[in-house]
Amino acid sequence: MENICELVRVAEKNFNQGSTQKSEYVNFNMKEDLDTIDAYLNSKFISGETDTLGRQKPFFNIVIAVRNLWFRATDIDRKNIRLRATKASHYLLAFLASIHLNNWMKKTAFGIFLNDWGLTLAGYGSAVLKFVEKEGELYPEVIPWQRLIVDSFDFENNPKIEKLYFTPAQLRKNKSYNQELVESLIKTKGTRKRMSGQSLDNKSDYIEVYEVHGELPLSYLTEKY
C-alpha cells in the first residue's frame, strides 16, 4: 500500500465483499455473520419478513434467552475486582491502591463498561476494547462490531480500523487534528452510513473518519492528503 488511505479502502472493500476460505469446505464471511447475529438479536429474519405467499412470518426468538443466560453466568461486577497484597509489608499499599482503583471505576462508569463488555461477549463471542485518555484519565469503551474493519483470519497481526462519524464541532474541538484538513473535511459532510454504504439516518451533518491501529510504516505519518 502506498499510503494509509489506500490501505483503508482496500481493507474496507475486502471486508464488505470478500470472504475467508478456512478449509476445503468451509468459507467464512465475517460481515455476513455479524449482520446475521445482529438481525437475530433484534428478532429479524435475514430472508425477509414475509414468506413466499406474502404472509408475515412469526419470529420465535430463542437467541436472546441464550445470550442473557451466558451474560448472567459470566457477569463481572465492580465488587468482584479487588487488589490483594501477596506480602504483609504490601498490605497498606494494596489498601491505598484499592481506594484509588474504586475511585477510578466510579469516575469512568466502569460498571456500565463491564455490562457492555459482557453483553457483547455473550452476543458475538468476542469483543474489542479501547481505552482512551481524556483529561488525564483513561476511559474504557467497547467498540461495536458494526464500526470495525478487521482481518478475521489473523486479527492480532493486521490493522484494526474503526469507522467513526463526527460533527464539524467535534472535529474542530479536537486540537490534535490538523485543523486545515478538518476544514476541508467539513466541506464533504454527509449522512452516517453502515459498512455496506446504507444510510443509518437522514442526518446530513457528519464527517466520515477512519481510525487505524496497528504496526504501520513510518512513512504513513509523513504523507500529505
PDB file of C-alpha atoms in Angstrom:
ATOM      1  CA  MET A   1       0.000   0.000   0.000  1.00  0.00           C
ATOM      2  CA  GLU A   2       1.430   3.392  -0.973  1.00  0.00           C
ATOM      3  CA  ASN A   3      -0.387   5.265   1.799  1.00  0.00           C
ATOM      4  CA  ILE A   4      -2.771   4.738   4.661  1.00  0.00           C
ATOM      5  CA  CYS A   5      -5.783   5.877   2.623  1.00  0.00           C
ATOM      6  CA  GLU A   6      -5.209   3.065   0.130  1.00  0.00           C
ATOM      7  CA  LEU A   7      -4.812   0.596   2.986  1.00  0.00           C
ATOM      8  CA  VAL A   8      -8.158   1.647   4.460  1.00  0.00           C
ATOM      9  CA  ARG A   9     -10.023   1.476   1.147  1.00  0.00           C
ATOM     10  CA  VAL A  10      -8.664  -1.967   0.278  1.00  0.00           C
ATOM     11  CA  ALA A  11      -9.397  -3.287   3.779  1.00  0.00           C
ATOM     12  CA  GLU A  12     -12.956  -1.919   3.654  1.00  0.00           C
ATOM     13  CA  LYS A  13     -13.581  -3.434   0.220  1.00  0.00           C
ATOM     14  CA  ASN A  14     -12.223  -6.834   1.309  1.00  0.00           C
ATOM     15  CA  PHE A  15     -14.317  -6.749   4.491  1.00  0.00           C
ATOM     16  CA  ASN A  16     -17.529  -5.879   2.631  1.00  0.00           C
ATOM     17  CA  GLN A  17     -17.092  -8.107  -0.412  1.00  0.00           C
ATOM     18  CA  GLY A  18     -14.513 -10.772   0.459  1.00  0.00           C
ATOM     19  CA  SER A  19     -14.524 -13.973   2.484  1.00  0.00           C
ATOM     20  CA  THR A  20     -12.014 -16.371   4.038  1.00  0.00           C
ATOM     21  CA  GLN A  21     -11.560 -19.971   2.884  1.00  0.00           C
ATOM     22  CA  LYS A  22     -10.913 -21.560   6.291  1.00  0.00           C
ATOM     23  CA  SER A  23     -10.652 -25.089   4.892  1.00  0.00           C
ATOM     24  CA  GLU A  24     -11.546 -27.116   1.834  1.00  0.00           C
ATOM     25  CA  TYR A  25     -15.279 -26.989   2.531  1.00  0.00           C
ATOM     26  CA  VAL A  26     -15.661 -24.048   4.917  1.00  0.00           C
ATOM     27  CA  ASN A  27     -15.971 -20.486   3.670  1.00  0.00           C
ATOM     28  CA  PHE A  28     -16.208 -17.795   6.339  1.00  0.00           C
ATOM     29  CA  ASN A  29     -17.658 -14.327   5.783  1.00  0.00           C
ATOM     30  CA  MET A  30     -17.289 -12.247   8.931  1.00  0.00           C
ATOM     31  CA  LYS A  31     -19.543  -9.422   7.787  1.00  0.00           C
ATOM     32  CA  GLU A  32     -22.396 -11.809   6.984  1.00  0.00           C
ATOM     33  CA  ASP A  33     -22.015 -13.480  10.365  1.00  0.00           C
ATOM     34  CA  LEU A  34     -22.092 -10.144  12.215  1.00  0.00           C
ATOM     35  CA  ASP A  35     -25.157  -8.999  10.254  1.00  0.00           C
ATOM     36  CA  THR A  36     -26.901 -12.308  10.975  1.00  0.00           C
ATOM     37  CA  ILE A  37     -26.164 -12.121  14.717  1.00  0.00           C
ATOM     38  CA  ASP A  38     -27.398  -8.535  14.841  1.00  0.00           C
ATOM     39  CA  ALA A  39     -30.584  -9.498  12.972  1.00  0.00           C
ATOM     40  CA  TYR A  40     -31.384 -12.401  15.310  1.00  0.00           C
ATOM     41  CA  LEU A  41     -30.675 -10.343  18.429  1.00  0.00           C
ATOM     42  CA  ASN A  42     -33.268  -7.875  17.135  1.00  0.00           C
ATOM     43  CA  SER A  43     -35.810 -10.556  16.130  1.00  0.00           C
ATOM     44  CA  LYS A  44     -35.340 -10.013  12.404  1.00  0.00           C
ATOM     45  CA  PHE A  45     -35.181 -12.612   9.635  1.00  0.00           C
ATOM     46  CA  ILE A  46     -32.333 -12.365   7.130  1.00  0.00           C
ATOM     47  CA  SER A  47     -34.616 -13.919   4.480  1.00  0.00           C
ATOM     48  CA  GLY A  48     -37.303 -11.217   4.691  1.00  0.00           C
ATOM     49  CA  GLU A  49     -40.282 -10.554   6.938  1.00  0.00           C
ATOM     50  CA  THR A  50     -42.814 -12.405   4.775  1.00  0.00           C
ATOM     51  CA  ASP A  51     -42.988 -15.889   3.223  1.00  0.00           C
ATOM     52  CA  THR A  52     -43.478 -16.773  -0.449  1.00  0.00           C
ATOM     53  CA  LEU A  53     -47.224 -16.122  -0.124  1.00  0.00           C
ATOM     54  CA  GLY A  54     -46.695 -12.666   1.373  1.00  0.00           C
ATOM     55  CA  ARG A  55     -47.697 -13.677   4.887  1.00  0.00           C
ATOM     56  CA  GLN A  56     -45.947 -12.200   7.931  1.00  0.00           C
ATOM     57  CA  LYS A  57     -43.509 -14.708   9.424  1.00  0.00           C
ATOM     58  CA  PRO A  58     -43.517 -15.014  13.242  1.00  0.00           C
ATOM     59  CA  PHE A  59     -40.076 -14.852  14.837  1.00  0.00           C
ATOM     60  CA  PHE A  60     -39.702 -17.074  17.895  1.00  0.00           C
ATOM     61  CA  ASN A  61     -36.607 -15.549  19.433  1.00  0.00           C
ATOM     62  CA  ILE A  62     -34.616 -18.138  21.384  1.00  0.00           C
ATOM     63  CA  VAL A  63     -31.373 -16.208  20.890  1.00  0.00           C
ATOM     64  CA  ILE A  64     -31.998 -13.506  23.499  1.00  0.00           C
ATOM     65  CA  ALA A  65     -32.603 -16.063  26.271  1.00  0.00           C
ATOM     66  CA  VAL A  66     -29.345 -17.890  25.499  1.00  0.00           C
ATOM     67  CA  ARG A  67     -27.415 -14.599  25.289  1.00  0.00           C
ATOM     68  CA  ASN A  68     -28.819 -13.395  28.618  1.00  0.00           C
ATOM     69  CA  LEU A  69     -28.096 -16.749  30.290  1.00  0.00           C
ATOM     70  CA  TRP A  70     -24.461 -16.602  29.153  1.00  0.00           C
ATOM     71  CA  PHE A  71     -24.231 -12.980  30.291  1.00  0.00           C
ATOM     72  CA  ARG A  72     -25.541 -13.763  33.798  1.00  0.00           C
ATOM     73  CA  ALA A  73     -23.240 -16.795  34.119  1.00  0.00           C
ATOM     74  CA  THR A  74     -20.122 -14.774  33.252  1.00  0.00           C
ATOM     75  CA  ASP A  75     -21.132 -11.364  34.624  1.00  0.00           C
ATOM     76  CA  ILE A  76     -18.418  -9.387  36.437  1.00  0.00           C
ATOM     77  CA  ASP A  77     -19.306  -6.539  38.783  1.00  0.00           C
ATOM     78  CA  ARG A  78     -17.098  -3.832  40.203  1.00  0.00           C
ATOM     79  CA  LYS A  79     -17.211  -5.506  43.607  1.00  0.00           C
ATOM     80  CA  ASN A  80     -15.533  -8.579  42.093  1.00  0.00           C
ATOM     81  CA  ILE A  81     -12.420  -6.575  41.198  1.00  0.00           C
ATOM     82  CA  ARG A  82     -10.023  -6.431  44.143  1.00  0.00           C
ATOM     83  CA  LEU A  83      -6.353  -5.844  44.843  1.00  0.00           C
ATOM     84  CA  ARG A  84      -4.747  -8.162  47.375  1.00  0.00           C
ATOM     85  CA  ALA A  85      -1.268  -7.988  48.866  1.00  0.00           C
ATOM     86  CA  THR A  86       0.941 -11.050  48.471  1.00  0.00           C
ATOM     87  CA  LYS A  87       3.208  -9.921  51.320  1.00  0.00           C
ATOM     88  CA  ALA A  88       2.377  -8.485  54.729  1.00  0.00           C
ATOM     89  CA  SER A  89       4.595  -5.471  54.008  1.00  0.00           C
ATOM     90  CA  HIS A  90       2.458  -4.658  50.952  1.00  0.00           C
ATOM     91  CA  TYR A  91      -0.863  -4.585  52.805  1.00  0.00           C
ATOM     92  CA  LEU A  92      -1.008  -0.779  53.153  1.00  0.00           C
ATOM     93  CA  LEU A  93      -0.033  -0.240  49.514  1.00  0.00           C
ATOM     94  CA  ALA A  94      -2.742  -2.668  48.367  1.00  0.00           C
ATOM     95  CA  PHE A  95      -5.281  -0.883  50.563  1.00  0.00           C
ATOM     96  CA  LEU A  96      -4.408   2.525  49.074  1.00  0.00           C
ATOM     97  CA  ALA A  97      -4.345   1.117  45.546  1.00  0.00           C
ATOM     98  CA  SER A  98      -7.808  -0.382  46.096  1.00  0.00           C
ATOM     99  CA  ILE A  99      -9.178   3.016  47.132  1.00  0.00           C
ATOM    100  CA  HIS A 100      -7.625   4.617  44.044  1.00  0.00           C
ATOM    101  CA  LEU A 101      -8.998   1.831  41.808  1.00  0.00           C
ATOM    102  CA  ASN A 102     -12.537   2.167  43.220  1.00  0.00           C
ATOM    103  CA  ASN A 103     -12.474   5.936  42.706  1.00  0.00           C
ATOM    104  CA  TRP A 104     -11.327   5.466  39.112  1.00  0.00           C
ATOM    105  CA  MET A 105     -14.037   2.884  38.408  1.00  0.00           C
ATOM    106  CA  LYS A 106     -16.717   5.230  39.749  1.00  0.00           C
ATOM    107  CA  LYS A 107     -15.416   8.182  37.742  1.00  0.00           C
ATOM    108  CA  THR A 108     -15.243   6.262  34.464  1.00  0.00           C
ATOM    109  CA  ALA A 109     -18.550   4.376  34.910  1.00  0.00           C
ATOM    110  CA  PHE A 110     -16.634   1.104  34.855  1.00  0.00           C
ATOM    111  CA  GLY A 111     -19.716  -0.857  35.909  1.00  0.00           C
ATOM    112  CA  ILE A 112     -21.527   0.170  32.708  1.00  0.00           C
ATOM    113  CA  PHE A 113     -18.435  -0.760  30.705  1.00  0.00           C
ATOM    114  CA  LEU A 114     -18.386  -4.233  32.290  1.00  0.00           C
ATOM    115  CA  ASN A 115     -22.060  -4.760  31.387  1.00  0.00           C
ATOM    116  CA  ASP A 116     -21.454  -3.659  27.793  1.00  0.00           C
ATOM    117  CA  TRP A 117     -18.432  -5.943  27.594  1.00  0.00           C
ATOM    118  CA  GLY A 118     -20.349  -8.915  28.995  1.00  0.00           C
ATOM    119  CA  LEU A 119     -23.318  -8.460  26.654  1.00  0.00           C
ATOM    120  CA  THR A 120     -21.051  -8.130  23.619  1.00  0.00           C
ATOM    121  CA  LEU A 121     -19.115 -11.257  24.584  1.00  0.00           C
ATOM    122  CA  ALA A 122     -22.343 -13.188  25.106  1.00  0.00           C
ATOM    123  CA  GLY A 123     -23.888 -11.949  21.878  1.00  0.00           C
ATOM    124  CA  TYR A 124     -20.944 -12.107  19.468  1.00  0.00           C
ATOM    125  CA  GLY A 125     -18.469 -14.452  21.165  1.00  0.00           C
ATOM    126  CA  SER A 126     -15.756 -11.801  21.428  1.00  0.00           C
ATOM    127  CA  ALA A 127     -15.361  -8.073  21.995  1.00  0.00           C
ATOM    128  CA  VAL A 128     -12.876  -5.364  21.050  1.00  0.00           C
ATOM    129  CA  LEU A 129     -11.976  -2.909  23.810  1.00  0.00           C
ATOM    130  CA  LYS A 130     -10.378   0.518  23.663  1.00  0.00           C
ATOM    131  CA  PHE A 131      -9.022   2.764  26.405  1.00  0.00           C
ATOM    132  CA  VAL A 132      -8.990   6.466  25.577  1.00  0.00           C
ATOM    133  CA  GLU A 133      -7.237   9.127  27.620  1.00  0.00           C
ATOM    134  CA  LYS A 134      -9.365  12.199  28.318  1.00  0.00           C
ATOM    135  CA  GLU A 135      -8.069  14.987  30.539  1.00  0.00           C
ATOM    136  CA  GLY A 136      -5.558  12.699  32.223  1.00  0.00           C
ATOM    137  CA  GLU A 137      -7.968   9.804  32.839  1.00  0.00           C
ATOM    138  CA  LEU A 138      -8.332   6.507  30.981  1.00  0.00           C
ATOM    139  CA  TYR A 139     -11.884   5.725  29.867  1.00  0.00           C
ATOM    140  CA  PRO A 140     -12.737   2.180  28.707  1.00  0.00           C
ATOM    141  CA  GLU A 141     -15.047   1.557  25.765  1.00  0.00           C
ATOM    142  CA  VAL A 142     -16.455  -1.479  23.977  1.00  0.00           C
ATOM    143  CA  ILE A 143     -16.238  -0.897  20.228  1.00  0.00           C
ATOM    144  CA  PRO A 144     -19.371  -2.065  18.370  1.00  0.00           C
ATOM    145  CA  TRP A 145     -18.527  -4.695  15.758  1.00  0.00           C
ATOM    146  CA  GLN A 146     -20.569  -2.720  13.234  1.00  0.00           C
ATOM    147  CA  ARG A 147     -17.903   0.028  13.343  1.00  0.00           C
ATOM    148  CA  LEU A 148     -14.898  -2.254  12.844  1.00  0.00           C
ATOM    149  CA  ILE A 149     -12.941  -3.397   9.801  1.00  0.00           C
ATOM    150  CA  VAL A 150     -10.616  -6.251  10.765  1.00  0.00           C
ATOM    151  CA  ASP A 151      -8.916  -9.327   9.346  1.00  0.00           C
ATOM    152  CA  SER A 152     -10.983 -12.290  10.524  1.00  0.00           C
ATOM    153  CA  PHE A 153      -8.215 -14.819   9.775  1.00  0.00           C
ATOM    154  CA  ASP A 154      -5.365 -13.005  11.554  1.00  0.00           C
ATOM    155  CA  PHE A 155      -6.884 -10.383  13.851  1.00  0.00           C
ATOM    156  CA  GLU A 156      -3.803  -9.767  16.029  1.00  0.00           C
ATOM    157  CA  ASN A 157      -1.226  -9.067  13.313  1.00  0.00           C
ATOM    158  CA  ASN A 158      -3.269  -6.886  10.965  1.00  0.00           C
ATOM    159  CA  PRO A 159      -4.503  -3.295  11.303  1.00  0.00           C
ATOM    160  CA  LYS A 160      -7.738  -2.689  13.178  1.00  0.00           C
ATOM    161  CA  ILE A 161      -9.815   0.056  11.554  1.00  0.00           C
ATOM    162  CA  GLU A 162     -12.680   1.845  13.282  1.00  0.00           C
ATOM    163  CA  LYS A 163     -15.156   3.829  11.204  1.00  0.00           C
ATOM    164  CA  LEU A 164     -16.357   6.933  13.035  1.00  0.00           C
ATOM    165  CA  TYR A 165     -18.623   9.878  12.319  1.00  0.00           C
ATOM    166  CA  PHE A 166     -18.097  13.339  13.792  1.00  0.00           C
ATOM    167  CA  THR A 167     -19.944  16.629  13.578  1.00  0.00           C
ATOM    168  CA  PRO A 168     -17.979  19.736  12.485  1.00  0.00           C
ATOM    169  CA  ALA A 169     -17.986  20.969  16.093  1.00  0.00           C
ATOM    170  CA  GLN A 170     -16.489  17.700  17.359  1.00  0.00           C
ATOM    171  CA  LEU A 171     -13.696  17.794  14.779  1.00  0.00           C
ATOM    172  CA  ARG A 172     -12.845  21.424  15.498  1.00  0.00           C
ATOM    173  CA  LYS A 173     -12.786  20.748  19.237  1.00  0.00           C
ATOM    174  CA  ASN A 174     -10.053  18.100  18.932  1.00  0.00           C
ATOM    175  CA  LYS A 175      -6.881  20.195  18.602  1.00  0.00           C
ATOM    176  CA  SER A 176      -4.748  17.104  17.913  1.00  0.00           C
ATOM    177  CA  TYR A 177      -6.261  17.035  14.416  1.00  0.00           C
ATOM    178  CA  ASN A 178      -4.741  19.095  11.618  1.00  0.00           C
ATOM    179  CA  GLN A 179      -7.226  21.966  11.536  1.00  0.00           C
ATOM    180  CA  GLU A 180      -6.580  22.734   7.858  1.00  0.00           C
ATOM    181  CA  LEU A 181      -7.579  19.173   6.999  1.00  0.00           C
ATOM    182  CA  VAL A 182     -10.538  19.459   9.361  1.00  0.00           C
ATOM    183  CA  GLU A 183     -11.901  22.466   7.470  1.00  0.00           C
ATOM    184  CA  SER A 184     -11.511  20.680   4.142  1.00  0.00           C
ATOM    185  CA  LEU A 185     -13.226  17.573   5.529  1.00  0.00           C
ATOM    186  CA  ILE A 186     -16.167  19.596   6.818  1.00  0.00           C
ATOM    187  CA  LYS A 187     -16.998  20.514   3.216  1.00  0.00           C
ATOM    188  CA  THR A 188     -17.573  16.807   2.486  1.00  0.00           C
ATOM    189  CA  LYS A 189     -20.092  16.206   5.283  1.00  0.00           C
ATOM    190  CA  GLY A 190     -22.988  13.867   4.617  1.00  0.00           C
ATOM    191  CA  THR A 191     -25.119  11.172   6.228  1.00  0.00           C
ATOM    192  CA  ARG A 192     -23.891   8.421   8.539  1.00  0.00           C
ATOM    193  CA  LYS A 193     -23.673   5.074   6.756  1.00  0.00           C
ATOM    194  CA  ARG A 194     -23.202   1.392   7.506  1.00  0.00           C
ATOM    195  CA  MET A 195     -20.186  -0.532   6.214  1.00  0.00           C
ATOM    196  CA  SER A 196     -22.220  -1.541   3.180  1.00  0.00           C
ATOM    197  CA  GLY A 197     -22.951   2.112   2.323  1.00  0.00           C
ATOM    198  CA  GLN A 198     -26.567   2.059   3.509  1.00  0.00           C
ATOM    199  CA  SER A 199     -27.561   5.271   5.320  1.00  0.00           C
ATOM    200  CA  LEU A 200     -28.171   4.998   9.055  1.00  0.00           C
ATOM    201  CA  ASP A 201     -30.479   8.009   9.143  1.00  0.00           C
ATOM    202  CA  ASN A 202     -31.305  11.250   7.312  1.00  0.00           C
ATOM    203  CA  LYS A 203     -28.968  13.486   9.327  1.00  0.00           C
ATOM    204  CA  SER A 204     -26.505  15.068   6.911  1.00  0.00           C
ATOM    205  CA  ASP A 205     -24.129  16.919   9.228  1.00  0.00           C
ATOM    206  CA  TYR A 206     -21.496  14.206   9.746  1.00  0.00           C
ATOM    207  CA  ILE A 207     -17.938  13.641   8.524  1.00  0.00           C
ATOM    208  CA  GLU A 208     -16.566  10.151   7.960  1.00  0.00           C
ATOM    209  CA  VAL A 209     -13.302   9.431   9.817  1.00  0.00           C
ATOM    210  CA  TYR A 210     -11.283   6.209   9.920  1.00  0.00           C
ATOM    211  CA  GLU A 211      -9.144   5.426  12.972  1.00  0.00           C
ATOM    212  CA  VAL A 212      -6.377   2.911  12.241  1.00  0.00           C
ATOM    213  CA  HIS A 213      -4.489   0.865  14.864  1.00  0.00           C
ATOM    214  CA  GLY A 214      -1.549  -1.399  14.077  1.00  0.00           C
ATOM    215  CA  GLU A 215       2.124  -1.628  13.179  1.00  0.00           C
ATOM    216  CA  LEU A 216       2.421   0.502  10.046  1.00  0.00           C
ATOM    217  CA  PRO A 217       5.261   2.064   8.014  1.00  0.00           C
ATOM    218  CA  LEU A 218       6.542   5.329   9.470  1.00  0.00           C
ATOM    219  CA  SER A 219       6.137   6.922   6.021  1.00  0.00           C
ATOM    220  CA  TYR A 220       2.351   6.879   6.530  1.00  0.00           C
ATOM    221  CA  LEU A 221       2.736   9.604   9.179  1.00  0.00           C
ATOM    222  CA  THR A 222       4.527  11.947   6.770  1.00  0.00           C
ATOM    223  CA  GLU A 223       2.024  11.602   3.929  1.00  0.00           C
ATOM    224  CA  LYS A 224       0.055  14.714   2.988  1.00  0.00           C
ATOM    225  CA  TYR A 225      -3.516  14.249   1.808  1.00  0.00           C
TER     226      TYR A 225
END
